[in-house]
Amino acid sequence: MPRVGLTPEQVVGHALALIDEQGPEALTLAAVAARAKVATPSLYKHVSGGLGELRRLVAVRVSEELADRLAEAALGRGGDEAVAAVLRAYHAYATEHPHRYGALPQAPQPDEDLAAAGARLVGVIVAVLRAYGLEGSEAIHAARTFRSLAHGFAALSTAGAFQLAEDLGETQERMITVLTAGLRGWPR
């Protein structure tokens, strides 16, 4: 019988706290069990698929958090303003939670919940791009461009790759300017 008061959501919360502190590579059932103050075998009552299942649940939660952040940034905005807000929100999430962001799968996974969370994340981006009249294949190409730019900037930032003296915020603003100009002049 599962420990009273401990839920799968709380187990994921303990896993995320561990990841936040030590990185995704520190995620083990023993470490999560210690945080939850239960024996390691007890976690199987809450996360039946073991570490693989826990990693999947973490990925779903992180995807949902990022999708929520992007949707909130886009709310009430359109066009260049929405693109800028979503790119800033994307980067802010990654820099506020670099280890969580590192636990986010970048390729589609054969999992219904993770696929749904990923589709929601991409859906926010596609919705923002509608202001540019992009539909069908062109919307997909533009979404890939957007994601590549957002992920590349976030991944390089969180890895500490930008060491030169120039202001990173200014780089981000120029990147936004380049993307929005490209979207306005998107080849048809």
mmCIF file of C-alpha atoms in Angstrom:
data_model
loop_
_atom_site.group_PDB
_atom_site.id
_atom_site.type_symbol
_atom_site.label_atom_id
_atom_site.label_comp_id
_atom_site.label_asym_id
_atom_site.label_seq_id
_atom_site.Cartn_x
_atom_site.Cartn_y
_atom_site.Cartn_z
ATOM 1 C CA MET A 1 0.000 0.000 0.000
ATOM 2 C CA PRO A 2 1.409 3.460 -0.899
ATOM 3 C CA ARG A 3 2.563 5.674 1.938
ATOM 4 C CA VAL A 4 -0.231 7.944 3.124
ATOM 5 C CA GLY A 5 0.315 11.448 1.836
ATOM 6 C CA LEU A 6 2.833 10.491 -0.859
ATOM 7 C CA THR A 7 1.498 10.723 -4.403
ATOM 8 C CA PRO A 8 3.091 10.190 -7.810
ATOM 9 C CA GLU A 9 2.973 13.990 -8.252
ATOM 10 C CA GLN A 10 4.944 14.432 -5.028
ATOM 11 C CA VAL A 11 7.467 11.819 -6.140
ATOM 12 C CA VAL A 12 7.947 13.838 -9.336
ATOM 13 C CA GLY A 13 8.291 16.960 -7.189
ATOM 14 C CA HIS A 14 11.065 15.300 -5.185
ATOM 15 C CA ALA A 15 12.719 14.223 -8.439
ATOM 16 C CA LEU A 16 12.561 17.790 -9.790
ATOM 17 C CA ALA A 17 14.039 19.199 -6.572
ATOM 18 C CA LEU A 18 16.894 16.712 -6.872
ATOM 19 C CA ILE A 19 17.411 17.627 -10.542
ATOM 20 C CA ASP A 20 17.331 21.349 -9.694
ATOM 21 C CA GLU A 21 20.048 20.871 -7.096
ATOM 22 C CA GLN A 22 22.302 18.305 -8.740
ATOM 23 C CA GLY A 23 21.364 17.934 -12.399
ATOM 24 C CA PRO A 24 19.485 15.275 -14.376
ATOM 25 C CA GLU A 25 22.309 12.763 -14.059
ATOM 26 C CA ALA A 26 21.769 12.673 -10.267
ATOM 27 C CA LEU A 27 18.258 11.276 -10.683
ATOM 28 C CA THR A 28 18.123 7.831 -9.110
ATOM 29 C CA LEU A 29 15.363 6.031 -7.286
ATOM 30 C CA ALA A 30 17.527 5.841 -4.159
ATOM 31 C CA ALA A 31 18.099 9.610 -4.152
ATOM 32 C CA VAL A 32 14.393 10.352 -4.661
ATOM 33 C CA ALA A 33 13.433 7.830 -1.977
ATOM 34 C CA ALA A 34 15.812 9.507 0.464
ATOM 35 C CA ARG A 35 14.232 12.917 -0.256
ATOM 36 C CA ALA A 36 10.744 11.424 0.172
ATOM 37 C CA LYS A 37 11.820 9.605 3.344
ATOM 38 C CA VAL A 38 10.728 6.194 2.066
ATOM 39 C CA ALA A 39 12.551 2.998 1.219
ATOM 40 C CA THR A 40 13.593 2.744 -2.416
ATOM 41 C CA PRO A 41 11.299 -0.245 -3.136
ATOM 42 C CA SER A 42 8.371 1.839 -1.825
ATOM 43 C CA LEU A 43 8.686 4.178 -4.808
ATOM 44 C CA TYR A 44 7.448 1.400 -7.078
ATOM 45 C CA LYS A 45 4.058 1.771 -5.391
ATOM 46 C CA HIS A 46 3.935 5.330 -6.692
ATOM 47 C CA VAL A 47 5.961 5.019 -9.902
ATOM 48 C CA SER A 48 5.461 1.449 -11.064
ATOM 49 C CA GLY A 49 7.841 1.634 -14.019
ATOM 50 C CA GLY A 50 10.894 2.492 -11.941
ATOM 51 C CA LEU A 51 13.488 5.027 -12.996
ATOM 52 C CA GLY A 52 12.400 5.017 -16.640
ATOM 53 C CA GLU A 53 8.856 5.888 -15.637
ATOM 54 C CA LEU A 54 10.100 8.590 -13.275
ATOM 55 C CA ARG A 55 12.228 10.154 -16.024
ATOM 56 C CA ARG A 56 9.180 10.095 -18.300
ATOM 57 C CA LEU A 57 7.018 11.795 -15.664
ATOM 58 C CA VAL A 58 9.706 14.423 -15.101
ATOM 59 C CA ALA A 59 9.900 15.087 -18.847
ATOM 60 C CA VAL A 60 6.119 15.458 -19.041
ATOM 61 C CA ARG A 61 6.079 17.888 -16.102
ATOM 62 C CA VAL A 62 8.940 19.988 -17.501
ATOM 63 C CA SER A 63 7.302 20.087 -20.948
ATOM 64 C CA GLU A 64 4.046 21.209 -19.362
ATOM 65 C CA GLU A 65 5.780 23.854 -17.257
ATOM 66 C CA LEU A 66 7.542 25.262 -20.302
ATOM 67 C CA ALA A 67 4.329 25.183 -22.365
ATOM 68 C CA ASP A 68 2.501 27.007 -19.544
ATOM 69 C CA ARG A 69 5.231 29.641 -19.398
ATOM 70 C CA LEU A 70 5.149 30.205 -23.168
ATOM 71 C CA ALA A 71 1.344 30.310 -23.322
ATOM 72 C CA GLU A 72 1.255 32.857 -20.513
ATOM 73 C CA ALA A 73 3.852 35.000 -22.307
ATOM 74 C CA ALA A 74 1.860 34.912 -25.559
ATOM 75 C CA LEU A 75 -1.488 35.703 -23.937
ATOM 76 C CA GLY A 76 -2.953 38.950 -25.252
ATOM 77 C CA ARG A 77 -0.092 39.519 -27.682
ATOM 78 C CA GLY A 78 0.304 39.020 -31.384
ATOM 79 C CA GLY A 79 2.914 39.199 -34.110
ATOM 80 C CA ASP A 80 6.369 40.486 -33.235
ATOM 81 C CA GLU A 81 5.345 41.258 -29.661
ATOM 82 C CA ALA A 82 4.193 37.656 -29.091
ATOM 83 C CA VAL A 83 7.313 36.178 -30.690
ATOM 84 C CA ALA A 84 9.531 38.376 -28.522
ATOM 85 C CA ALA A 85 7.612 37.526 -25.353
ATOM 86 C CA VAL A 86 7.674 33.792 -26.045
ATOM 87 C CA LEU A 87 11.396 33.784 -26.876
ATOM 88 C CA ARG A 88 12.156 35.712 -23.696
ATOM 89 C CA ALA A 89 9.966 33.353 -21.653
ATOM 90 C CA TYR A 90 11.648 30.321 -23.188
ATOM 91 C CA HIS A 91 15.099 31.624 -22.314
ATOM 92 C CA ALA A 92 13.987 32.706 -18.841
ATOM 93 C CA TYR A 93 12.620 29.241 -18.063
ATOM 94 C CA ALA A 94 15.831 27.582 -19.229
ATOM 95 C CA THR A 95 18.061 29.924 -17.239
ATOM 96 C CA GLU A 96 15.881 29.772 -14.114
ATOM 97 C CA HIS A 97 15.777 25.952 -14.278
ATOM 98 C CA PRO A 98 18.858 24.888 -16.246
ATOM 99 C CA HIS A 99 18.885 21.327 -14.941
ATOM 100 C CA ARG A 100 15.166 20.838 -15.554
ATOM 101 C CA TYR A 101 15.649 22.207 -19.025
ATOM 102 C CA GLY A 102 18.471 19.698 -19.486
ATOM 103 C CA ALA A 103 16.027 16.902 -18.621
ATOM 104 C CA LEU A 104 13.674 17.983 -21.418
ATOM 105 C CA PRO A 105 13.772 15.575 -24.364
ATOM 106 C CA GLN A 106 14.308 17.415 -27.619
ATOM 107 C CA ALA A 107 13.090 14.633 -29.897
ATOM 108 C CA PRO A 108 9.644 13.039 -30.023
ATOM 109 C CA GLN A 109 9.239 10.136 -27.638
ATOM 110 C CA PRO A 110 7.059 7.041 -28.080
ATOM 111 C CA ASP A 111 4.857 8.015 -25.163
ATOM 112 C CA GLU A 112 1.320 9.370 -25.318
ATOM 113 C CA ASP A 113 1.590 11.780 -22.371
ATOM 114 C CA LEU A 114 4.971 13.099 -23.420
ATOM 115 C CA ALA A 115 3.821 13.459 -27.022
ATOM 116 C CA ALA A 116 0.782 15.431 -25.843
ATOM 117 C CA ALA A 117 2.926 17.724 -23.694
ATOM 118 C CA GLY A 118 5.364 18.237 -26.570
ATOM 119 C CA ALA A 119 2.523 18.915 -28.998
ATOM 120 C CA ARG A 120 1.136 21.521 -26.623
ATOM 121 C CA LEU A 121 4.537 23.190 -26.397
ATOM 122 C CA VAL A 122 4.917 23.275 -30.182
ATOM 123 C CA GLY A 123 1.267 24.310 -30.477
ATOM 124 C CA VAL A 124 1.959 27.522 -28.576
ATOM 125 C CA ILE A 125 4.735 28.359 -31.030
ATOM 126 C CA VAL A 126 2.595 27.527 -34.070
ATOM 127 C CA ALA A 127 -0.244 29.660 -32.678
ATOM 128 C CA VAL A 128 2.104 32.636 -32.285
ATOM 129 C CA LEU A 129 3.279 32.176 -35.877
ATOM 130 C CA ARG A 130 -0.269 32.405 -37.273
ATOM 131 C CA ALA A 131 -0.003 36.184 -37.085
ATOM 132 C CA TYR A 132 2.469 35.950 -39.977
ATOM 133 C CA GLY A 133 -0.016 34.097 -42.176
ATOM 134 C CA LEU A 134 2.010 30.901 -42.030
ATOM 135 C CA GLU A 135 0.041 27.710 -42.523
ATOM 136 C CA GLY A 136 0.698 24.071 -43.401
ATOM 137 C CA SER A 137 4.295 23.235 -44.291
ATOM 138 C CA GLU A 138 5.400 26.855 -43.969
ATOM 139 C CA ALA A 139 4.166 26.968 -40.372
ATOM 140 C CA ILE A 140 6.173 23.807 -39.643
ATOM 141 C CA HIS A 141 9.337 25.269 -41.206
ATOM 142 C CA ALA A 142 8.852 28.473 -39.213
ATOM 143 C CA ALA A 143 8.188 26.565 -35.981
ATOM 144 C CA ARG A 144 11.392 24.568 -36.524
ATOM 145 C CA THR A 145 13.278 27.803 -37.095
ATOM 146 C CA PHE A 146 11.783 29.295 -33.936
ATOM 147 C CA ARG A 147 12.550 26.208 -31.841
ATOM 148 C CA SER A 148 16.095 25.923 -33.177
ATOM 149 C CA LEU A 149 16.808 29.509 -32.291
ATOM 150 C CA ALA A 150 15.122 29.294 -28.870
ATOM 151 C CA HIS A 151 16.717 25.992 -27.917
ATOM 152 C CA GLY A 152 20.142 26.881 -29.273
ATOM 153 C CA PHE A 153 20.245 30.151 -27.353
ATOM 154 C CA ALA A 154 18.920 28.521 -24.184
ATOM 155 C CA ALA A 155 21.254 25.519 -24.377
ATOM 156 C CA LEU A 156 24.335 27.653 -25.028
ATOM 157 C CA SER A 157 23.358 30.101 -22.281
ATOM 158 C CA THR A 158 22.772 27.424 -19.657
ATOM 159 C CA ALA A 159 26.031 25.694 -20.628
ATOM 160 C CA GLY A 160 27.931 28.931 -19.970
ATOM 161 C CA ALA A 161 29.050 29.217 -23.585
ATOM 162 C CA PHE A 162 28.669 32.998 -23.813
ATOM 163 C CA GLN A 163 31.729 34.332 -21.997
ATOM 164 C CA LEU A 164 32.480 37.510 -23.936
ATOM 165 C CA ALA A 165 31.776 40.886 -22.336
ATOM 166 C CA GLU A 166 28.876 41.882 -24.594
ATOM 167 C CA ASP A 167 25.516 41.921 -22.839
ATOM 168 C CA LEU A 168 23.557 38.688 -23.317
ATOM 169 C CA GLY A 169 20.251 40.550 -23.091
ATOM 170 C CA GLU A 170 21.305 42.721 -26.018
ATOM 171 C CA THR A 171 22.211 39.588 -27.982
ATOM 172 C CA GLN A 172 18.760 38.204 -27.233
ATOM 173 C CA GLU A 173 17.058 41.386 -28.424
ATOM 174 C CA ARG A 174 19.033 41.314 -31.677
ATOM 175 C CA MET A 175 18.144 37.660 -32.131
ATOM 176 C CA ILE A 176 14.467 38.553 -31.683
ATOM 177 C CA THR A 177 14.813 41.343 -34.250
ATOM 178 C CA VAL A 178 16.391 38.970 -36.767
ATOM 179 C CA LEU A 179 13.701 36.323 -36.220
ATOM 180 C CA THR A 180 10.748 38.686 -36.421
ATOM 181 C CA ALA A 181 12.143 40.334 -39.569
ATOM 182 C CA GLY A 182 12.618 36.894 -41.067
ATOM 183 C CA LEU A 183 9.067 35.907 -40.191
ATOM 184 C CA ARG A 184 7.663 39.088 -41.734
ATOM 185 C CA GLY A 185 9.596 38.382 -44.934
ATOM 186 C CA TRP A 186 9.122 34.607 -44.857
ATOM 187 C CA PRO A 187 9.601 33.081 -48.318
ATOM 188 C CA ARG A 188 6.336 31.789 -49.788
#
